[in-house]
XYZ file of C-alpha atoms in Angstrom:
334
model
C 144.086 -96.475 165.797
C 147.206 -94.531 164.761
C 147.923 -97.046 162.012
C 144.421 -96.494 160.649
C 144.603 -92.685 160.786
C 147.869 -92.438 158.841
C 146.501 -93.866 155.540
C 143.390 -91.761 155.902
C 145.465 -88.620 156.430
C 147.587 -89.365 153.348
C 144.453 -89.971 151.256
C 142.939 -86.694 152.502
C 146.072 -84.739 151.507
C 146.099 -86.316 148.047
C 142.455 -85.390 147.505
C 143.200 -81.783 148.424
C 146.184 -81.663 146.072
C 144.399 -83.263 143.078
C 142.681 -80.073 141.780
C 145.929 -78.134 141.938
C 147.773 -80.862 140.046
C 145.027 -81.019 137.425
C 145.016 -77.229 136.957
C 148.782 -77.246 136.540
C 148.546 -80.025 133.920
C 145.926 -78.240 131.788
C 147.253 -74.734 132.262
C 147.598 -72.889 128.931
C 151.231 -71.848 128.607
C 152.239 -68.684 126.777
C 154.053 -68.821 123.457
C 157.430 -68.682 125.242
C 156.525 -70.890 128.212
C 158.709 -73.988 128.599
C 156.723 -77.186 128.075
C 157.432 -80.865 128.420
C 156.461 -83.634 126.023
C 153.634 -84.834 128.257
C 152.068 -81.390 128.706
C 148.915 -80.401 126.793
C 149.899 -77.298 124.843
C 147.009 -74.906 124.216
C 147.342 -71.319 122.995
C 144.814 -68.553 122.545
C 145.516 -66.504 119.439
C 144.647 -62.778 119.178
C 141.529 -63.578 117.120
C 140.128 -65.795 119.872
C 141.070 -69.231 118.540
C 142.071 -71.909 121.014
C 144.713 -74.001 119.322
C 147.401 -76.489 120.183
C 150.481 -78.078 118.676
C 150.187 -81.155 116.505
C 152.967 -83.306 115.089
C 151.068 -84.272 111.907
C 151.314 -82.160 108.715
C 147.675 -81.032 108.852
C 148.086 -78.115 111.238
C 144.425 -77.031 111.134
C 143.536 -80.115 113.211
C 145.179 -78.383 116.146
C 142.366 -75.790 116.262
C 140.000 -76.764 119.078
C 137.854 -73.627 119.364
C 137.173 -71.078 116.600
C 134.775 -68.217 117.465
C 134.050 -67.526 113.764
C 132.707 -71.079 113.514
C 129.773 -70.143 115.731
C 129.021 -67.144 113.511
C 129.250 -69.304 110.404
C 126.912 -71.911 111.917
C 124.384 -69.197 112.778
C 124.534 -67.995 109.164
C 124.157 -71.539 107.837
C 121.269 -72.475 110.108
C 119.436 -69.123 110.394
C 120.455 -66.225 108.164
C 120.962 -68.161 104.947
C 117.406 -69.474 105.194
C 116.050 -65.970 105.826
C 118.052 -64.395 102.978
C 117.308 -67.149 100.468
C 113.649 -67.321 101.444
C 113.195 -63.550 101.040
C 115.059 -63.430 97.715
C 113.038 -66.315 96.275
C 109.550 -65.694 97.666
C 109.797 -61.898 97.272
C 110.164 -61.863 93.450
C 107.478 -64.540 93.104
C 105.033 -62.379 95.057
C 105.943 -59.208 93.119
C 105.630 -60.959 89.754
C 102.279 -62.472 90.752
C 100.942 -59.011 91.613
C 102.402 -57.554 88.401
C 100.783 -60.307 86.353
C 97.390 -59.681 87.944
C 97.676 -55.967 87.115
C 99.452 -56.030 83.740
C 98.769 -59.509 82.437
C 100.705 -60.994 79.539
C 102.455 -58.478 77.279
C 100.771 -59.164 73.950
C 102.163 -58.795 70.438
C 100.852 -55.562 68.944
C 98.814 -56.477 65.890
C 98.800 -60.161 66.840
C 100.867 -62.920 65.289
C 101.641 -62.473 61.600
C 102.468 -66.116 60.970
C 105.754 -65.112 59.306
C 108.827 -66.488 61.123
C 112.129 -64.663 61.589
C 115.194 -66.765 62.550
C 116.526 -65.615 65.925
C 118.775 -68.221 67.559
C 120.850 -70.971 65.983
C 121.074 -74.536 67.220
C 124.350 -73.746 68.987
C 122.778 -70.724 70.714
C 119.942 -72.864 72.015
C 122.284 -75.672 73.069
C 124.352 -73.226 75.126
C 121.245 -71.674 76.668
C 119.496 -74.911 77.611
C 122.687 -76.572 78.868
C 123.231 -73.659 81.219
C 119.565 -73.331 82.147
C 118.826 -76.994 82.907
C 122.028 -77.546 84.876
C 121.440 -74.338 86.881
C 117.854 -75.297 87.702
C 118.958 -78.750 88.891
C 121.719 -77.236 91.016
C 119.258 -74.672 92.406
C 116.772 -77.417 93.306
C 119.370 -79.642 94.973
C 120.891 -76.637 96.748
C 117.482 -75.683 98.145
C 116.962 -79.265 99.329
C 120.276 -79.139 101.195
C 119.456 -75.708 102.649
C 115.801 -76.077 103.610
C 115.404 -79.848 103.646
C 115.879 -80.460 107.351
C 113.258 -77.880 108.211
C 110.680 -78.603 105.488
C 111.161 -82.178 104.301
C 112.047 -84.209 107.408
C 108.566 -83.649 108.925
C 107.051 -84.858 105.636
C 109.245 -87.793 104.587
C 111.175 -88.649 107.744
C 114.894 -88.802 108.545
C 115.881 -91.952 106.558
C 114.267 -90.779 103.310
C 115.666 -87.282 103.689
C 119.140 -88.729 104.267
C 118.994 -90.562 100.936
C 117.561 -87.487 99.183
C 120.205 -85.181 100.639
C 123.010 -87.565 99.677
C 121.711 -87.808 96.095
C 121.254 -84.024 95.965
C 124.868 -83.468 96.987
C 126.214 -85.675 94.193
C 123.814 -84.189 91.605
C 124.754 -80.665 92.673
C 128.436 -81.373 92.132
C 127.931 -83.321 88.902
C 125.827 -80.684 87.103
C 128.363 -77.970 87.888
C 130.430 -79.240 84.930
C 127.789 -78.730 82.170
C 126.833 -75.456 83.848
C 130.347 -74.079 83.385
C 130.486 -75.423 79.832
C 127.228 -73.676 78.917
C 128.351 -70.507 80.657
C 131.542 -70.336 78.601
C 129.601 -70.960 75.376
C 127.064 -68.267 76.202
C 129.821 -65.755 76.849
C 131.666 -66.552 73.617
C 128.502 -66.555 71.470
C 126.747 -63.476 72.842
C 129.278 -61.113 74.388
C 129.581 -59.040 71.219
C 125.838 -58.313 71.130
C 125.634 -57.490 74.852
C 127.965 -54.496 74.959
C 126.053 -51.571 76.554
C 125.159 -48.649 74.289
C 123.332 -45.303 74.495
C 120.105 -46.766 73.139
C 119.887 -48.903 76.286
C 119.215 -45.761 78.366
C 116.028 -45.118 76.383
C 114.901 -48.707 77.012
C 115.615 -48.412 80.737
C 113.617 -45.182 81.106
C 110.403 -46.985 80.158
C 111.466 -50.560 81.065
C 111.000 -51.609 77.481
C 107.655 -49.832 77.089
C 106.051 -51.182 80.275
C 106.046 -47.684 81.822
C 105.295 -45.928 78.544
C 101.855 -44.289 78.246
C 101.603 -45.283 74.592
C 102.776 -48.804 75.296
C 105.263 -48.535 72.431
C 108.470 -50.524 72.770
C 111.785 -48.655 72.366
C 114.046 -49.630 69.499
C 116.563 -52.339 70.377
C 119.190 -54.458 68.711
C 119.566 -58.200 69.084
C 119.424 -57.844 72.881
C 117.710 -55.021 74.756
C 118.971 -53.414 77.967
C 117.056 -55.845 80.177
C 118.485 -58.875 78.406
C 121.971 -57.374 78.579
C 121.554 -56.944 82.319
C 120.538 -60.587 82.669
C 123.467 -61.661 80.490
C 126.124 -59.885 82.563
C 124.511 -60.911 85.844
C 124.515 -64.554 84.725
C 128.115 -64.334 83.488
C 129.562 -62.713 86.628
C 127.252 -64.503 89.035
C 127.751 -67.840 87.287
C 131.517 -67.609 87.370
C 131.399 -66.533 91.035
C 129.248 -69.581 91.817
C 131.597 -71.827 89.840
C 134.741 -70.541 91.551
C 133.364 -70.721 95.086
C 131.663 -74.048 94.359
C 134.774 -75.781 93.049
C 136.824 -74.481 95.985
C 134.187 -75.882 98.353
C 134.435 -79.217 96.516
C 138.203 -79.205 97.235
C 138.232 -78.245 100.925
C 141.360 -76.533 102.266
C 143.150 -76.772 98.922
C 143.850 -73.030 98.817
C 142.552 -71.668 102.121
C 142.052 -72.515 105.765
C 139.004 -72.909 107.980
C 138.109 -69.211 107.953
C 138.449 -69.016 104.178
C 136.192 -72.032 103.686
C 133.523 -70.375 105.804
C 133.742 -67.168 103.736
C 133.464 -69.216 100.524
C 130.328 -70.917 101.815
C 128.711 -67.600 102.750
C 129.544 -66.091 99.335
C 128.307 -69.187 97.480
C 124.992 -69.222 99.337
C 124.248 -65.501 98.929
C 125.213 -65.385 95.225
C 123.141 -68.514 94.565
C 120.072 -66.916 96.192
C 120.529 -63.754 94.094
C 120.904 -65.829 90.930
C 117.747 -67.820 91.670
C 115.807 -64.569 92.165
C 117.121 -63.259 88.836
C 116.251 -66.448 86.964
C 112.723 -66.438 88.392
C 112.181 -63.078 86.676
C 113.828 -64.356 83.495
C 111.561 -67.418 83.413
C 108.487 -65.245 83.977
C 109.271 -62.976 81.012
C 110.136 -65.944 78.813
C 106.871 -67.787 79.512
C 103.636 -66.211 80.724
C 104.988 -62.668 80.965
C 105.447 -61.992 77.252
C 103.649 -63.508 74.305
C 105.992 -65.048 71.747
C 109.141 -64.773 73.875
C 109.530 -68.515 74.431
C 109.586 -69.179 70.690
C 113.075 -67.678 70.456
C 114.637 -70.436 72.563
C 111.983 -73.035 71.859
C 112.120 -73.255 68.088
C 114.807 -70.698 67.289
C 112.439 -68.443 65.324
C 110.115 -65.625 66.383
C 107.043 -64.086 64.855
C 107.709 -61.121 62.624
C 105.429 -58.805 64.616
C 107.140 -59.814 67.852
C 110.506 -58.927 66.315
C 109.170 -55.528 65.240
C 107.788 -54.837 68.718
C 110.779 -55.768 70.837
C 113.873 -55.719 68.588
C 113.081 -53.423 65.677
C 116.681 -52.470 64.910
C 117.738 -56.123 64.914
C 114.728 -56.992 62.734
C 115.665 -54.352 60.190
C 119.203 -55.764 60.102
C 117.710 -59.172 59.311
C 115.765 -57.601 56.453
C 118.871 -55.992 55.009
C 120.812 -59.249 55.336
C 118.050 -61.268 53.664
C 117.234 -63.369 56.735
C 113.636 -62.236 57.186
C 110.463 -62.881 55.228
C 110.831 -62.183 51.507
C 107.495 -60.367 51.156
C 108.228 -58.158 54.119
C 111.706 -57.404 52.780
C 110.155 -56.220 49.489
C 107.682 -54.009 51.350
C 110.529 -52.597 53.407
C 112.516 -51.737 50.287
C 109.465 -50.093 48.703
C 108.947 -47.980 51.819
C 112.553 -46.809 51.597
């Protein structure tokens, strides 16, 4: 009986000691605590990270717990969808109401049938290169953001996986022509988009929309609204490009926290840009008669030019770029 009790007693003691041994093995030592090679070394940094020591060059792999990661995931899965949804659906709803009340802004006096050259082939190439690439990146970005919630119930997991994978590659690919078009737009149009005092008059009536007479304020090649769109696209586009390329090269210039900040900035700026472009598309299509002609064919109707860009139109007359008959009438009036 004694021989049988001894092994049982030893086993009982070992079972009691096991938790203490395990706690000692996984105990987190302080920065100055002596450690052995076999000990798991975990440290809690002042910002709440739980990290350890690694012998490989990539030190960020030693981070086991990062509190900011939970905040970033909540933004990615919840707040980004709310922000983007509000910024996209909000302008669409406002513009729909505005259209029902105001309708299309018509050309005063109707179309004259006399064309005035407005944008060159290079101008239109820069515009459409930027526009098409941005729209494709916006579409693929929305698929990656809202796809799991909206598309998986419709097309299933396997199909969405293929769509998301293709969207990721398209999103990255079209960033190159987007930057090219952005640089061209800046070089071609920056001189005509410098703010001036006349822009304040345009802003007071929003280009005649709030004017009782409905008369459009005088404007040069670009009015105050177009200048606002130009600078928003330039600064917003370059912000998207910078954050996007850094996200395409993870950890090249920053760590885990920096990558999370880049993702937040990229998502918010993209949502703001999409909202802006929705308004721009509205004005350029159903919102204003004759506006699409400028980027469609490169010429605008003479009456449209008089309505919206009178000062620019008069410069075209003086430079001999407008209709010959109208130029003669203009000289006679002088």
